Structures are given as structure tokens and as C-alpha cells.
PDB file of C-alpha atoms in Angstrom:
ATOM      1  CA  MET A   1      31.301  15.610  21.925  1.00 68.00           C
ATOM      2  CA  GLU A   2      28.747  14.728  24.687  1.00 70.00           C
ATOM      3  CA  PHE A   3      30.661  17.200  27.241  1.00 73.00           C
ATOM      4  CA  LEU A   4      30.590  19.814  24.466  1.00 67.00           C
ATOM      5  CA  ARG A   5      26.728  19.536  23.684  1.00 69.00           C
ATOM      6  CA  GLU A   6      25.833  19.583  27.454  1.00 72.00           C
ATOM      7  CA  ILE A   7      27.858  22.676  28.096  1.00 75.00           C
ATOM      8  CA  ASP A   8      26.492  24.495  24.619  1.00 77.00           C
ATOM      9  CA  SER A   9      29.635  24.400  23.108  1.00 73.00           C
ATOM     10  CA  PRO A  10      30.197  24.232  19.277  1.00 72.00           C
ATOM     11  CA  VAL A  11      31.452  20.829  18.127  1.00 70.00           C
ATOM     12  CA  PRO A  12      34.567  21.566  16.257  1.00 73.00           C
ATOM     13  CA  THR A  13      33.929  20.660  12.414  1.00 75.00           C
ATOM     14  CA  PRO A  14      36.938  17.825  12.268  1.00 80.00           C
ATOM     15  CA  LEU A  15      35.272  16.211  15.287  1.00 76.00           C
ATOM     16  CA  ARG A  16      31.891  15.906  14.149  1.00 81.00           C
ATOM     17  CA  VAL A  17      32.559  14.819  10.594  1.00 85.00           C
ATOM     18  CA  ALA A  18      34.850  11.787  12.577  1.00 86.00           C
ATOM     19  CA  ALA A  19      31.492  11.192  14.421  1.00 81.00           C
ATOM     20  CA  ASP A  20      29.374  11.212  11.130  1.00 88.00           C
ATOM     21  CA  VAL A  21      31.636   8.733   9.609  1.00 91.00           C
ATOM     22  CA  THR A  22      32.265   6.744  12.704  1.00 90.00           C
ATOM     23  CA  LEU A  23      28.408   6.594  13.253  1.00 90.00           C
ATOM     24  CA  THR A  24      27.787   5.337   9.615  1.00 92.00           C
ATOM     25  CA  ARG A  25      29.977   2.779   9.534  1.00 94.00           C
ATOM     26  CA  ARG A  26      28.252   1.333  12.977  1.00 92.00           C
ATOM     27  CA  ILE A  27      25.151   1.583  11.351  1.00 92.00           C
ATOM     28  CA  LEU A  28      26.229  -0.243   8.113  1.00 93.00           C
ATOM     29  CA  ASP A  29      27.820  -2.836  10.141  1.00 93.00           C
ATOM     30  CA  VAL A  30      24.531  -3.793  12.155  1.00 91.00           C
ATOM     31  CA  THR A  31      22.832  -3.845   8.447  1.00 91.00           C
ATOM     32  CA  GLU A  32      25.235  -6.022   6.768  1.00 91.00           C
ATOM     33  CA  ARG A  33      25.239  -8.315   9.607  1.00 91.00           C
ATOM     34  CA  ALA A  34      21.368  -8.381   9.424  1.00 89.00           C
ATOM     35  CA  ARG A  35      21.248  -8.726   6.207  1.00 87.00           C
ATOM     36  CA  SER A  36      23.702 -11.680   6.281  1.00 86.00           C
ATOM     37  CA  GLY A  37      21.884 -13.417   9.067  1.00 84.00           C
ATOM     38  CA  ALA A  38      24.944 -12.817  11.756  1.00 90.00           C
ATOM     39  CA  VAL A  39      22.824 -11.275  14.093  1.00 88.00           C
ATOM     40  CA  ASN A  40      18.721 -11.213  14.376  1.00 88.00           C
ATOM     41  CA  LEU A  41      16.581  -8.722  14.033  1.00 87.00           C
ATOM     42  CA  ASP A  42      15.974  -8.134  17.771  1.00 88.00           C
ATOM     43  CA  GLU A  43      19.630  -7.276  18.245  1.00 91.00           C
ATOM     44  CA  ALA A  44      20.275  -5.317  14.752  1.00 90.00           C
ATOM     45  CA  GLU A  45      16.750  -3.335  16.111  1.00 91.00           C
ATOM     46  CA  GLY A  46      18.619  -2.503  19.409  1.00 92.00           C
ATOM     47  CA  ALA A  47      22.030  -1.410  17.833  1.00 92.00           C
ATOM     48  CA  LEU A  48      20.539   0.413  15.216  1.00 90.00           C
ATOM     49  CA  LEU A  49      18.292   2.526  17.528  1.00 92.00           C
ATOM     50  CA  GLY A  50      21.023   3.007  20.193  1.00 92.00           C
ATOM     51  CA  THR A  51      23.310   4.086  17.300  1.00 91.00           C
ATOM     52  CA  VAL A  52      20.684   6.580  15.690  1.00 89.00           C
ATOM     53  CA  GLU A  53      20.036   7.884  19.275  1.00 89.00           C
ATOM     54  CA  LEU A  54      23.656   8.630  19.854  1.00 87.00           C
ATOM     55  CA  ALA A  55      23.902  10.300  16.713  1.00 86.00           C
ATOM     56  CA  ARG A  56      20.894  12.578  17.765  1.00 84.00           C
ATOM     57  CA  ARG A  57      22.271  13.020  20.975  1.00 82.00           C
ATOM     58  CA  LEU A  58      25.782  13.998  19.349  1.00 81.00           C
ATOM     59  CA  GLY A  59      24.185  16.419  16.699  1.00 81.00           C
ATOM     60  CA  ALA A  60      25.903  14.217  14.266  1.00 83.00           C
ATOM     61  CA  HIS A  61      24.577  12.678  11.022  1.00 87.00           C
ATOM     62  CA  PHE A  62      24.754   9.489   9.323  1.00 86.00           C
ATOM     63  CA  ASP A  63      25.227   8.983   5.632  1.00 88.00           C
ATOM     64  CA  VAL A  64      21.737   7.947   4.806  1.00 88.00           C
ATOM     65  CA  ALA A  65      22.167   6.976   0.870  1.00 91.00           C
ATOM     66  CA  PRO A  66      24.325   3.531   1.482  1.00 92.00           C
ATOM     67  CA  VAL A  67      22.544   2.642   5.135  1.00 90.00           C
ATOM     68  CA  ARG A  68      19.279   3.032   2.513  1.00 92.00           C
ATOM     69  CA  ARG A  69      20.766   0.582   0.325  1.00 92.00           C
ATOM     70  CA  GLU A  70      21.793  -1.951   2.633  1.00 92.00           C
ATOM     71  CA  VAL A  71      18.280  -1.719   4.237  1.00 92.00           C
ATOM     72  CA  GLU A  72      16.832  -2.196   0.700  1.00 94.00           C
ATOM     73  CA  ALA A  73      19.255  -5.002   0.548  1.00 92.00           C
ATOM     74  CA  ILE A  74      17.464  -6.640   3.352  1.00 91.00           C
ATOM     75  CA  VAL A  75      14.044  -6.191   2.018  1.00 93.00           C
ATOM     76  CA  GLY A  76      15.013  -7.596  -1.117  1.00 92.00           C
ATOM     77  CA  ALA A  77      16.581 -10.671   0.507  1.00 89.00           C
ATOM     78  CA  ARG A  78      13.260 -11.167   2.640  1.00 89.00           C
ATOM     79  CA  ILE A  79      11.176 -10.948  -0.352  1.00 90.00           C
ATOM     80  CA  ASP A  80      13.515 -13.671  -2.038  1.00 88.00           C
ATOM     81  CA  ALA A  81      12.853 -15.991   0.788  1.00 87.00           C
ATOM     82  CA  LEU A  82       9.275 -15.018   1.082  1.00 85.00           C
ATOM     83  CA  VAL A  83       8.780 -15.806  -2.687  1.00 84.00           C
ATOM     84  CA  ALA A  84      10.604 -18.706  -2.518  1.00 84.00           C
ATOM     85  CA  GLY A  85       8.575 -20.205   0.585  1.00 79.00           C
ATOM     86  CA  GLN A  86      11.193 -20.468   3.033  1.00 75.00           C
ATOM     87  CA  ALA A  87       8.845 -19.804   6.092  1.00 75.00           C
ATOM     88  CA  ALA A  88       6.822 -17.126   4.449  1.00 73.00           C
ATOM     89  CA  SER A  89       4.910 -16.056   7.408  1.00 77.00           C
ATOM     90  CA  THR A  90       8.296 -15.567   9.409  1.00 82.00           C
ATOM     91  CA  ARG A  91       9.588 -13.583   6.407  1.00 82.00           C
ATOM     92  CA  ALA A  92       6.464 -11.423   6.191  1.00 82.00           C
ATOM     93  CA  VAL A  93       6.660 -10.539  10.030  1.00 86.00           C
ATOM     94  CA  GLU A  94      10.510  -9.864   9.089  1.00 87.00           C
ATOM     95  CA  LEU A  95       9.529  -7.489   6.320  1.00 89.00           C
ATOM     96  CA  VAL A  96       6.762  -5.488   8.270  1.00 89.00           C
ATOM     97  CA  ARG A  97       9.476  -4.689  11.053  1.00 90.00           C
ATOM     98  CA  VAL A  98      12.156  -3.922   8.778  1.00 92.00           C
ATOM     99  CA  LEU A  99       9.807  -1.340   7.165  1.00 93.00           C
ATOM    100  CA  ASP A 100       8.545  -0.213  10.544  1.00 91.00           C
ATOM    101  CA  LEU A 101      12.459   0.153  11.501  1.00 90.00           C
ATOM    102  CA  ALA A 102      13.048   2.018   8.613  1.00 92.00           C
ATOM    103  CA  LYS A 103      10.245   4.501   9.139  1.00 91.00           C
ATOM    104  CA  LYS A 104      11.418   5.067  12.806  1.00 88.00           C
ATOM    105  CA  VAL A 105      14.827   5.924  11.741  1.00 86.00           C
ATOM    106  CA  GLY A 106      13.607   8.139   8.971  1.00 86.00           C
ATOM    107  CA  LEU A 107      14.948   6.206   5.694  1.00 88.00           C
ATOM    108  CA  TRP A 108      12.336   6.571   2.710  1.00 90.00           C
ATOM    109  CA  LEU A 109      13.226   3.449   0.812  1.00 92.00           C
ATOM    110  CA  ASP A 110      12.513   2.777  -2.922  1.00 92.00           C
ATOM    111  CA  LEU A 111      10.366   0.076  -2.414  1.00 91.00           C
ATOM    112  CA  TRP A 112       9.146  -0.108  -6.351  1.00 94.00           C
ATOM    113  CA  GLU A 113      10.882  -3.613  -7.047  1.00 92.00           C
ATOM    114  CA  ALA A 114      10.002  -5.071  -3.678  1.00 91.00           C
ATOM    115  CA  GLN A 115       6.419  -4.318  -4.071  1.00 90.00           C
ATOM    116  CA  ASN A 116       6.220  -5.590  -7.152  1.00 91.00           C
ATOM    117  CA  ARG A 117       7.569  -8.741  -6.542  1.00 90.00           C
ATOM    118  CA  PHE A 118       5.424  -9.088  -3.479  1.00 86.00           C
ATOM    119  CA  TRP A 119       2.249  -8.640  -5.538  1.00 85.00           C
ATOM    120  CA  GLU A 120       3.429 -10.686  -8.452  1.00 85.00           C
ATOM    121  CA  TRP A 121       4.231 -13.626  -5.773  1.00 84.00           C
ATOM    122  CA  ALA A 122       0.724 -12.603  -3.989  1.00 79.00           C
ATOM    123  CA  GLY A 123      -1.191 -12.757  -7.317  1.00 77.00           C
ATOM    124  CA  THR A 124      -0.159 -16.553  -8.051  1.00 74.00           C
ATOM    125  CA  ARG A 125      -2.259 -19.490  -7.466  1.00 69.00           C
ATOM    126  CA  GLY A 126      -2.513 -20.809  -4.196  1.00 64.00           C
ATOM    127  CA  ILE A 127      -1.488 -17.917  -2.346  1.00 63.00           C
ATOM    128  CA  THR A 128      -3.827 -16.322   0.326  1.00 58.00           C
ATOM    129  CA  LEU A 129      -3.435 -13.193   2.151  1.00 58.00           C
ATOM    130  CA  ASP A 130      -4.852 -11.393   5.056  1.00 55.00           C
ATOM    131  CA  ARG A 131      -6.419  -8.209   3.331  1.00 52.00           C
ATOM    132  CA  GLU A 132      -6.077  -6.189   6.467  1.00 54.00           C
ATOM    133  CA  LYS A 133      -2.703  -7.358   7.488  1.00 55.00           C
ATOM    134  CA  THR A 134      -1.148  -6.644   3.865  1.00 54.00           C
ATOM    135  CA  ALA A 135      -3.011  -3.648   3.165  1.00 51.00           C
ATOM    136  CA  ALA A 136      -1.306  -1.703   6.430  1.00 51.00           C
TER     137      ALA A 136
END
């Protein structure tokens, strides 16, 4: 496909569809492994950005809906860990990284539930937050 793109030749539809499916599966594999903790966020970010760049070069498109659901699940898992007090500052940093990465990739996440859970937790007694950092 890269060769065809280089010589400005049209990519046959079956080949483009196969690339779309393959790239979507690659992205889902990375996000599923990141959610389960099988890979750390640095590895996941590198793999995800590399795959998205490959898709861009090939003119391929990944299926956004399942990727969005998986990234929303990552956000939800990090919120759960934050609320449970599992290294809250680390989980907060991870949340920011995941949300930044989603923005870079062009995923518009449904954060309604995650935001509500975060603000409910933040409003509990004994929780203090840096307002400038949380407003960003």
C-alpha cells in the first residue's frame, strides 16, 4: 500500500479495507493490554501513535467506535483506582496522559460518568486538589 501511495496509484478497495481492519485490531490490542496492565502507558502510547501514523501514511482509517470504548474503559479504570486510593497522584497523572493521547489521536470521549465520579470523589472530606492542575 505504501508503494501504491508513493506512486500516486489508487489503492484497491479490498486492500484498503484489509488495512482498516488490521490497523483497528492493532490499536485495540494495544489499548486492551494497556487497560489490563500488560503494557505500561509509555509502551502503549508509542505503539498507538505508531499505528495511527501508519494509518495516516497508508490513507487507512481505524474503526473509531470500539477504540473509543476501550479508551473510555481505560479512563474508567484509572478513575476507579484513583477513587479507591491506589496511588492517587500516579493515577491522576495517568489520566491526564490518556486524555492527552486520546486528543492527539482524534478520539472524542464520552467523559460524563468519569467526570462525575472524579468530582464526587474530589468533593469528599479530606481530599485536596491543586485547582490549576485539575482545571486544565
